[in-house]
Coordinates of C-alpha atoms in Angstrom, one line a residue:
Chain A
M1 CA 124.1 83.6 94.0
P2 CA 125.5 79.8 94.2
Q3 CA 129.0 80.6 94.0
R4 CA 129.0 82.9 96.4
Q5 CA 127.6 80.4 98.6
V6 CA 129.8 77.7 97.9
A7 CA 132.6 80.3 98.0
M8 CA 131.4 80.9 101.9
L9 CA 131.2 77.2 102.6
G10 CA 134.7 76.6 101.5
V11 CA 136.2 79.5 103.8
V12 CA 134.8 77.3 106.4
V13 CA 136.2 74.1 104.8
E14 CA 139.6 76.2 105.2
Q15 CA 139.1 77.4 108.6
V16 CA 139.0 73.9 109.9
R17 CA 141.4 72.1 107.4
A18 CA 143.8 75.1 109.1
G19 CA 143.2 74.4 112.8
L20 CA 141.8 77.7 113.1
R21 CA 138.4 76.7 114.4
T22 CA 139.2 74.4 117.1
E23 CA 137.0 74.1 119.6
E24 CA 132.6 76.5 119.2
D25 CA 132.7 80.2 119.8
L26 CA 128.7 80.8 120.2
S27 CA 129.8 84.5 120.9
L28 CA 128.5 85.3 117.8
L29 CA 125.0 84.0 118.6
S30 CA 124.4 85.0 122.0
E31 CA 124.9 88.3 120.7
V32 CA 123.0 88.5 118.2
S33 CA 120.0 86.4 120.6
A34 CA 120.5 88.9 123.7
S35 CA 120.1 92.3 121.2
T36 CA 116.8 90.9 120.3
A37 CA 114.2 92.2 120.6
G38 CA 111.7 89.3 122.7
V39 CA 113.0 85.6 123.0
S40 CA 114.4 85.3 119.6
R41 CA 115.3 81.1 119.8
L42 CA 118.0 81.8 117.9
E43 CA 120.1 79.2 119.6
M44 CA 117.2 76.4 119.1
C45 CA 117.4 76.7 114.7
I46 CA 117.6 72.7 113.8
Q47 CA 119.0 73.7 110.5
C48 CA 116.1 72.3 108.1
G49 CA 115.6 75.0 105.4
T50 CA 111.8 76.1 106.0
C51 CA 113.1 79.0 106.2
G52 CA 114.8 79.7 102.9
G53 CA 112.2 77.6 100.9
S54 CA 109.6 80.1 102.6
C55 CA 111.6 82.9 101.3
P56 CA 109.8 85.3 98.3
S57 CA 113.5 86.8 97.7
A58 CA 115.7 84.3 98.4
A59 CA 117.1 84.6 94.7
D60 CA 118.7 87.8 95.6
M61 CA 120.0 87.0 98.8
D62 CA 123.7 86.1 98.7
H63 CA 122.6 83.1 101.6
T64 CA 119.6 81.4 103.2
P65 CA 118.6 82.8 106.3
R66 CA 119.2 78.9 107.3
M67 CA 122.8 79.3 105.7
L68 CA 123.7 82.5 107.2
F69 CA 122.3 81.3 111.3
A70 CA 124.6 78.9 110.5
M71 CA 127.2 81.4 109.7
L72 CA 126.4 82.7 112.7
R73 CA 127.0 79.8 114.7
A74 CA 130.6 79.4 113.2
G75 CA 131.3 82.7 114.5
M76 CA 131.7 84.1 111.1
R77 CA 131.1 87.6 112.1
E78 CA 132.6 89.8 109.2
Y79 CA 131.1 87.7 106.6
V80 CA 127.4 87.9 108.8
L81 CA 127.5 91.5 108.2
R82 CA 128.1 92.0 104.9
S83 CA 125.7 89.5 103.7
N84 CA 122.7 91.3 101.6
T85 CA 120.5 89.0 103.6
P86 CA 119.4 91.0 106.0
W87 CA 118.6 94.3 103.2
I88 CA 116.4 92.0 101.0
C89 CA 114.7 90.4 103.7
V90 CA 111.0 92.2 103.0
S91 CA 109.8 90.8 106.3
C92 CA 107.3 89.1 105.2
Y93 CA 107.3 86.7 108.7
H94 CA 106.4 83.5 105.7
C95 CA 109.4 81.8 107.6
V96 CA 108.7 82.6 111.0
V97 CA 105.2 81.2 111.1
R98 CA 106.4 78.2 109.1
C99 CA 109.8 78.3 111.3
P100 CA 109.2 74.7 113.2
Q101 CA 111.3 76.1 116.2
N102 CA 109.8 79.9 116.4
V103 CA 112.6 81.7 115.5
H104 CA 111.9 85.0 115.7
I105 CA 113.7 85.2 112.0
A106 CA 112.5 88.6 110.9
D107 CA 113.6 90.2 113.7
V108 CA 116.8 88.7 113.9
M109 CA 117.8 90.6 110.6
Y110 CA 116.6 93.5 111.9
T111 CA 119.5 93.0 114.8
L112 CA 121.5 92.3 112.2
K113 CA 121.5 95.2 109.6
G114 CA 121.6 97.1 113.4
M115 CA 124.6 95.9 113.9
A116 CA 126.2 95.8 110.4
I117 CA 125.3 99.7 110.1
K118 CA 127.1 100.1 113.4
A119 CA 130.3 98.2 112.6
K120 CA 130.4 99.6 109.0
L121 CA 130.0 96.7 107.3
Y122 CA 127.2 96.1 104.1
Q123 CA 128.3 96.6 100.7
D124 CA 125.2 98.8 98.7
S125 CA 124.6 101.9 101.6
T126 CA 121.1 102.3 99.6
A127 CA 118.8 100.4 102.2
P128 CA 121.4 101.7 105.2
D129 CA 120.8 105.1 103.8
F130 CA 117.2 105.0 103.2
S131 CA 116.2 103.4 106.9
R132 CA 118.6 106.5 107.8
T133 CA 116.9 109.0 105.9
F134 CA 113.3 107.2 106.9
V135 CA 114.6 107.5 110.7
D136 CA 115.6 111.6 110.5
M137 CA 112.9 112.7 109.2
V138 CA 110.8 110.9 111.5
E139 CA 112.9 112.4 114.4
E140 CA 112.8 115.4 113.0
Y141 CA 108.2 115.5 112.3
G142 CA 107.5 112.7 114.7
R143 CA 105.3 111.8 111.2
S144 CA 107.1 110.1 108.5
F145 CA 107.3 112.8 105.3
E146 CA 107.2 110.8 102.6
F147 CA 108.3 113.4 99.2
G148 CA 110.9 115.1 101.3
L149 CA 112.7 111.3 102.1
A150 CA 112.0 109.8 98.2
T151 CA 113.3 113.1 97.0
R152 CA 116.7 113.1 98.8
H153 CA 116.9 109.0 98.7
Y154 CA 115.9 109.0 94.3
L155 CA 118.6 111.6 94.2
K156 CA 121.3 110.2 96.2
H157 CA 120.7 106.5 94.6
F158 CA 118.7 106.2 92.2
P159 CA 119.0 109.4 89.6
L160 CA 119.0 107.2 86.0
R161 CA 115.4 106.1 87.4
L162 CA 114.0 109.3 88.5
P163 CA 112.6 109.8 84.0
S164 CA 110.6 106.8 84.0
M165 CA 109.3 108.0 87.8
T166 CA 108.1 111.2 86.8
P167 CA 104.6 109.9 85.6
M168 CA 104.4 108.3 89.2
A169 CA 105.4 111.5 91.1
L170 CA 103.2 114.0 89.1
G171 CA 99.9 111.3 89.6
M172 CA 100.7 111.0 93.5
L173 CA 101.2 115.2 93.9
S174 CA 98.3 115.2 91.6
K175 CA 95.9 113.2 93.3
E176 CA 97.1 115.2 96.0
R177 CA 98.3 111.1 97.9
M178 CA 101.8 113.1 98.3
T179 CA 102.4 117.2 100.3
I180 CA 105.9 118.6 99.7
T181 CA 105.9 120.4 102.8
P182 CA 105.5 118.4 106.1
K183 CA 103.3 117.4 109.1
R184 CA 105.0 117.9 112.8
I185 CA 103.4 116.5 116.0
R186 CA 102.5 118.6 118.9
Q187 CA 105.2 117.1 121.4
I188 CA 107.7 116.5 119.3
G189 CA 110.1 118.3 121.9
Q190 CA 108.5 115.2 124.5
L191 CA 109.0 112.8 121.3
K192 CA 112.9 113.5 120.8
A193 CA 113.2 114.0 124.5
I194 CA 112.3 109.7 125.2
L195 CA 114.2 108.7 122.1
K196 CA 117.5 111.2 123.5
R197 CA 117.0 108.7 126.6
A198 CA 116.5 105.3 125.1
K199 CA 119.9 106.1 122.7
Q200 CA 121.7 106.9 125.6
M201 CA 120.5 103.6 127.3
E202 CA 121.2 101.6 123.8
A203 CA 124.5 103.4 123.6
T204 CA 126.2 102.2 127.3
N205 CA 124.2 99.0 127.5
G206 CA 125.6 98.0 123.7
H207 CA 123.1 97.2 121.0
G208 CA 119.2 96.2 122.4
G209 CA 120.9 96.8 126.0
A210 CA 121.7 93.1 125.9
S211 CA 123.4 92.6 129.4
Chain B
M1 CA 78.2 101.7 118.6
K2 CA 81.1 100.1 119.8
H3 CA 83.6 102.4 120.6
Y4 CA 87.9 102.0 120.1
L5 CA 90.9 104.1 119.6
L6 CA 92.1 104.8 116.3
Y7 CA 96.0 104.9 115.4
P8 CA 96.5 105.9 111.4
G9 CA 99.5 106.2 110.6
C10 CA 101.0 108.5 108.4
S11 CA 100.4 107.2 105.1
M12 CA 96.8 107.8 106.1
E13 CA 97.3 110.8 105.8
A14 CA 99.1 111.3 102.3
S15 CA 99.5 107.9 100.0
A16 CA 96.4 105.9 101.7
R17 CA 93.9 109.1 102.1
A18 CA 91.5 107.1 99.8
Y19 CA 91.9 104.7 103.1
Y20 CA 91.1 106.8 105.5
D21 CA 88.8 108.6 104.1
S22 CA 86.1 105.5 102.7
L23 CA 86.6 104.3 106.4
M24 CA 85.8 107.8 108.1
Q25 CA 82.3 107.5 105.4
V26 CA 82.0 103.5 105.9
A27 CA 82.3 103.8 110.3
E28 CA 78.7 105.3 111.3
P29 CA 76.6 103.3 109.0
I30 CA 78.0 100.1 110.8
G31 CA 78.4 101.1 114.3
L32 CA 81.8 101.6 114.5
E33 CA 83.4 104.9 116.6
L34 CA 86.9 106.1 116.5
E35 CA 88.5 108.7 118.5
E36 CA 91.6 109.1 117.2
I37 CA 94.8 109.0 119.5
K38 CA 96.0 112.5 120.0
D39 CA 99.0 113.9 119.1
W40 CA 100.5 109.6 117.8
N41 CA 103.2 109.6 116.1
C42 CA 105.5 107.5 113.5
C43 CA 105.1 103.7 114.0
G44 CA 108.9 104.0 112.4
A45 CA 107.9 101.2 109.5
T46 CA 110.3 98.8 108.9
E47 CA 113.4 101.1 109.0
Y48 CA 113.7 102.2 112.4
L49 CA 113.9 98.7 114.2
G50 CA 116.3 98.2 112.1
I51 CA 118.8 100.3 112.6
S52 CA 118.5 100.6 116.3
L53 CA 116.4 98.9 118.9
T54 CA 115.9 100.4 122.5
P55 CA 114.4 103.4 120.5
A56 CA 112.7 102.1 118.1
Y57 CA 110.6 100.5 120.5
A58 CA 110.4 103.2 122.7
L59 CA 109.0 105.4 119.3
I60 CA 106.6 102.7 119.2
S61 CA 105.1 103.2 123.2
R62 CA 104.8 106.6 123.1
N63 CA 101.6 105.5 120.9
L64 CA 100.3 103.2 123.3
A65 CA 101.4 105.5 126.1
L66 CA 99.5 107.9 124.9
A67 CA 96.1 105.3 124.3
S68 CA 96.3 104.4 127.1
Q69 CA 96.1 107.8 129.1
Q70 CA 93.4 108.4 126.6
A71 CA 91.5 105.1 126.8
N72 CA 88.4 106.1 127.5
G73 CA 85.6 103.4 128.3
S74 CA 88.2 101.5 125.7
R75 CA 91.4 99.4 125.8
T76 CA 90.8 98.1 121.8
V77 CA 93.9 100.7 119.5
V78 CA 92.7 100.0 115.7
A79 CA 94.7 100.2 113.4
P80 CA 93.8 100.6 109.3
C81 CA 97.7 100.3 108.1
S82 CA 99.1 96.7 108.3
A83 CA 102.9 97.5 109.4
C84 CA 101.0 100.3 112.2
Y85 CA 99.3 97.4 113.2
L86 CA 102.6 94.9 113.7
N87 CA 104.8 97.1 115.6
L88 CA 102.3 98.4 117.9
A89 CA 101.3 94.6 118.7
K90 CA 104.9 93.4 118.1
A91 CA 105.9 96.0 120.9
D92 CA 103.0 94.8 123.2
Y93 CA 103.9 91.5 123.2
Y94 CA 107.8 91.8 122.6
M95 CA 107.5 93.4 126.4
R96 CA 105.4 91.1 127.7
E97 CA 107.8 87.6 126.8
Q98 CA 110.3 90.2 127.9
P99 CA 110.6 92.4 130.4
R100 CA 113.9 93.5 130.3
L101 CA 112.4 95.2 126.7
G102 CA 109.6 97.1 128.7
K103 CA 111.8 98.1 131.5
M104 CA 114.1 100.2 129.0
V105 CA 111.7 101.4 127.3
N106 CA 109.4 103.1 130.8
E107 CA 112.7 104.2 131.6
A108 CA 113.0 105.9 127.7
L109 CA 109.2 107.0 127.8
A110 CA 109.9 108.9 131.9
A111 CA 112.2 111.3 130.2
G112 CA 108.7 112.2 128.6
G113 CA 106.8 112.0 131.2
L114 CA 105.2 109.0 129.6
A115 CA 104.1 105.1 131.0
Y116 CA 102.8 102.0 129.1
Q117 CA 102.1 98.6 131.5
P118 CA 102.6 95.8 128.4
G119 CA 99.5 94.2 128.3
S120 CA 97.0 97.1 128.7
L121 CA 95.5 97.2 125.5
D122 CA 94.7 95.4 123.2
V123 CA 95.6 96.0 119.5
R124 CA 94.3 95.1 116.5
H125 CA 93.7 95.5 112.9
L126 CA 90.5 97.0 111.0
L127 CA 89.7 93.9 109.5
D128 CA 89.4 91.5 112.7
V129 CA 86.9 94.6 114.8
I130 CA 84.6 94.8 111.2
V131 CA 84.8 90.9 110.8
Y132 CA 84.8 90.1 114.8
D133 CA 83.2 92.6 117.0
I134 CA 80.6 94.4 114.5
G135 CA 80.1 90.9 112.6
L136 CA 78.8 90.4 108.3
E137 CA 75.5 90.4 109.7
T138 CA 75.7 94.1 110.5
V139 CA 78.0 94.5 107.2
K140 CA 75.6 92.9 104.9
S141 CA 72.6 94.4 106.2
K142 CA 73.9 97.9 104.9
V143 CA 74.5 96.8 101.8
V144 CA 71.7 98.4 99.4
R145 CA 73.8 98.0 95.9
P146 CA 75.7 94.9 95.8
L147 CA 78.6 93.9 94.3
S148 CA 77.4 91.6 91.8
N149 CA 79.2 90.8 89.1
L150 CA 82.3 92.3 90.4
R151 CA 85.1 90.2 90.6
V152 CA 87.7 90.7 93.5
A153 CA 91.0 89.4 94.4
P154 CA 91.4 89.6 98.5
Y155 CA 94.4 90.8 98.8
L156 CA 96.2 91.2 102.5
G157 CA 99.8 90.9 102.1
C158 CA 101.8 89.9 105.0
M159 CA 101.6 91.7 108.3
V160 CA 98.4 91.1 109.2
P161 CA 97.6 87.9 109.1
R162 CA 101.5 87.1 110.5
P163 CA 102.8 86.7 113.2
D164 CA 99.9 86.6 114.3
F165 CA 100.7 86.5 118.2
E166 CA 97.0 86.9 119.8
K167 CA 95.8 84.0 117.3
R168 CA 94.0 86.4 116.0
W169 CA 93.1 85.1 112.5
S170 CA 91.7 82.0 110.6
D171 CA 95.1 80.6 109.1
H172 CA 98.6 82.5 108.6
E173 CA 98.8 82.0 104.8
H174 CA 95.6 81.2 103.9
P175 CA 93.0 83.6 105.7
V176 CA 89.6 83.5 104.6
E177 CA 88.1 86.4 107.0
L178 CA 89.0 89.4 104.8
D179 CA 86.5 87.1 101.3
Q180 CA 84.3 86.9 103.6
L181 CA 83.9 90.4 104.3
L182 CA 83.9 91.1 100.4
K183 CA 81.6 87.7 100.1
A184 CA 79.0 90.1 102.2
L185 CA 78.8 92.8 99.9
G186 CA 78.0 90.9 97.0
A187 CA 81.3 90.7 95.5
E188 CA 82.6 87.6 93.4
V189 CA 85.6 86.9 95.0
I190 CA 88.2 84.4 93.1
D191 CA 90.0 82.6 95.2
F192 CA 93.2 84.4 95.4
P193 CA 96.4 81.7 96.1
L194 CA 98.4 84.7 96.7
K195 CA 96.5 86.5 99.2
T196 CA 99.0 86.1 102.1
H197 CA 102.4 86.8 100.0
C198 CA 104.9 89.7 99.7
C199 CA 104.2 93.3 97.7
G200 CA 108.2 93.9 97.9
G201 CA 107.4 96.8 101.2
H202 CA 110.3 98.9 100.9
M203 CA 112.3 97.0 98.0
T204 CA 110.9 99.7 95.4
Q205 CA 113.2 102.4 97.2
I206 CA 116.2 100.2 97.6
S207 CA 115.7 96.9 95.2
P208 CA 113.6 97.8 92.6
D209 CA 114.5 94.1 90.8
T210 CA 113.6 92.6 93.7
A211 CA 110.2 94.7 94.5
F212 CA 109.3 94.7 90.2
E213 CA 108.8 90.8 90.1
L214 CA 107.7 90.4 93.8
I215 CA 104.8 93.1 92.2
R216 CA 104.5 91.2 88.8
R217 CA 103.8 87.8 90.4
L218 CA 100.7 89.6 92.0
V219 CA 99.4 91.8 89.1
S220 CA 100.0 88.5 87.2
S221 CA 97.9 86.1 89.3
A222 CA 95.2 88.3 90.3
D223 CA 95.2 88.3 86.2
H224 CA 95.3 85.6 85.5
Y225 CA 92.0 84.7 87.8
Q226 CA 90.6 87.4 86.0
A227 CA 90.1 89.5 88.6
D228 CA 88.7 93.0 87.9
I229 CA 90.2 94.4 91.2
M230 CA 91.9 93.9 93.9
A231 CA 90.8 95.1 97.6
T232 CA 93.7 95.8 99.7
L233 CA 94.0 96.2 103.1
C234 CA 97.6 97.7 103.6
P235 CA 98.8 101.2 102.5
M236 CA 102.5 99.9 101.9
C237 CA 100.3 97.2 99.6
Q238 CA 98.1 99.6 98.0
L239 CA 100.9 102.0 96.9
N240 CA 103.3 99.0 95.5
L241 CA 100.7 97.3 94.0
D242 CA 99.4 100.8 92.2
A243 CA 102.1 103.2 91.9
Y244 CA 104.6 101.2 90.7
Q245 CA 102.5 98.4 88.1
G246 CA 103.9 101.4 85.8
E247 CA 107.0 100.8 86.2
M248 CA 106.9 97.4 86.6
N249 CA 105.7 96.9 83.4
R250 CA 108.2 98.8 81.5
H251 CA 110.6 96.8 83.2
F252 CA 109.2 93.7 81.9
G253 CA 107.1 94.8 79.2
T254 CA 103.9 93.7 79.8
H255 CA 100.6 95.5 80.1
Y256 CA 98.4 94.8 83.4
R257 CA 95.6 97.4 84.1
M258 CA 95.2 96.1 87.5
P259 CA 93.5 98.6 89.8
V260 CA 94.1 98.5 93.8
V261 CA 91.4 99.5 95.8
F262 CA 91.4 99.4 100.0
F263 CA 88.5 97.4 101.4
T264 CA 87.1 99.7 102.5
Q265 CA 86.1 101.8 99.1
L266 CA 84.2 98.4 98.4
M267 CA 82.8 98.2 101.6
G268 CA 80.9 102.5 100.6
L269 CA 80.5 101.4 97.2
A270 CA 78.2 98.2 98.7
F271 CA 76.5 100.8 101.2
G272 CA 76.0 102.8 98.2
L273 CA 77.8 105.4 98.9
K274 CA 79.1 108.2 96.5
P275 CA 82.5 107.1 94.7
Q276 CA 84.2 110.4 94.7
D277 CA 83.9 110.5 98.5
L278 CA 85.4 107.2 99.3
G279 CA 88.5 108.1 97.5
F280 CA 87.9 106.8 94.3
G281 CA 89.9 108.5 91.5
S282 CA 92.9 108.8 93.8
E283 CA 94.1 105.6 92.7
L284 CA 96.9 106.1 89.5
V285 CA 95.5 102.5 87.5
S286 CA 92.0 103.9 87.4
A287 CA 89.1 101.8 89.0
K288 CA 87.4 102.9 86.0
A289 CA 85.9 99.8 83.9
A290 CA 85.3 98.0 87.3
L291 CA 83.4 100.6 88.4
T292 CA 81.2 100.3 85.3
K293 CA 80.8 96.5 86.5
I294 CA 78.2 97.7 89.0
G295 CA 76.8 100.8 87.1
L296 CA 79.0 103.3 88.7
Q297 CA 81.6 105.6 87.2
V298 CA 84.7 106.9 88.4
P299 CA 85.4 110.7 89.0
Q300 CA 87.8 112.4 86.1
A301 CA 91.7 112.5 88.4
P302 CA 91.5 116.3 89.8
A303 CA 94.8 117.6 87.4
A304 CA 96.1 115.4 83.7
P305 CA 99.9 114.8 83.7
P306 CA 101.2 117.8 81.1
K307 CA 100.9 116.5 77.7
G308 CA 103.3 117.0 74.1
R309 CA 106.2 114.9 74.7
K310 CA 108.2 115.8 71.7
E311 CA 110.2 113.0 69.5
Q312 CA 113.7 113.9 71.2
G313 CA 112.7 115.2 74.5
L314 CA 113.3 113.7 77.8
P315 CA 112.9 109.7 77.7
M316 CA 110.0 109.9 79.5
P317 CA 107.7 106.6 79.1
K318 CA 105.2 105.7 76.2
P319 CA 101.2 106.1 78.0
L320 CA 99.8 103.2 78.2
P321 CA 97.5 100.5 76.2
P322 CA 94.3 100.4 77.3
R323 CA 93.4 97.5 79.1
G324 CA 93.6 94.2 77.3
S325 CA 96.2 93.4 78.8
R326 CA 95.3 89.3 79.2
A327 CA 97.1 87.7 76.1
L328 CA 100.4 89.8 76.7
A329 CA 100.4 88.8 79.6
E330 CA 100.2 84.9 78.8
G331 CA 103.1 85.8 76.2
E332 CA 104.9 87.1 79.5
V333 CA 103.9 84.2 80.4
Q334 CA 105.8 81.4 78.7
K335 CA 108.7 83.3 78.4

């Protein structure tokens, strides 16, 4: 990934040299911050890099969280939303508890995923599809449904991995750790009404209902 | 008896059945009365938050609203699953930190005739309740079969000790609560350096290589410290480390056989309960060898996967050799 990061920095340098960036545009930063649950404190980032240094999956990321936040501040919308970083984040909260500025880093990653889905800017659809399938099941039944989720997801994204997963799947089924029928909550109508209203508000107020 | 509202979460009904069964077995002896929240729904795990914010928080908060309706004499919700615990705690905390979020969530809840006043419930993890409300002395007093000689790696994973909005844990990265509990059961607890490191979460589904490396680190470290078994408190951690251990081994060419069980299962053993009532036998990496160290037999698995593979058949993986991974594991470290 380093070459990629260097290339990305090169883009910024080029834009500055070309005079494309003369004044600070903090609209992306404010949009992301306002769309995050709670008080994100994203504006407080001092670029210390503790986040990337604490990250167990940083090696697989296009940009460390620190770098991504610098790009946010630079208004590099498309680059930020195309980055695989939010999708590789495992939500372990190591960076969150170590951040000297108490930035809600993991929650910012959730916000960026939502924005990338909306703008259709993600590079690899595996993760967004997984989230979508999971959420579809939850919206339908009120419960997660591991068997339905796994079969739909693996057939689409990891068909070649299926043979090596067979012993595991058989084990899970034979040990009754996975059921092949979904379980529905009693008041599914109530849940659907709540989610419908929430989605309407989300649509009218923009992502996260930021105002 | 101490009375609490229980939010079990979806995993407890399926992949983490052993967690639920063992919890139900050990709750009574230690005086823990759990009343399930009626008609609870999924918390959305780590998936819904990444799609859209208001629906995700409304989904979580329906459970809080139902719990506060049902709260007869108790305002504490206990969640045994890490992701559920964090989502419920997070929704409650963020709605207080950012009242606008609370307002929007309540507007959505109103469509279902529900409401929730942020801060009106305490959301706590099962381990927190056992260690700090029930107390280690009570736990110790119920031990009839100390887990002496059993070397246990205490593994908490991420989402219980972090981000810890209410400062309930002794430390974010090296909390001692699980160690203390396992010691109270008489186990030999190793000082597991990766006790709050990540199991990979949903990466086993979306980026397997990322997940396999995280699983390898944990299992290899526990093996290096000569743990007989890992004790966890999270359904996701248990699933990743147990069910994907075989695939991880094939990925790296290693031969680890590290059983991973829930801490409540070990509590049950120490309380003298039968392994089969505690969900033993449902783990994919068998805990048999570990349990013989405390003089117990694990029940046979209900059904074995089909046998008789042909040479020209589908590329089925070879069965793993019995435990004896240490030599190979070290060879693997040298790479």
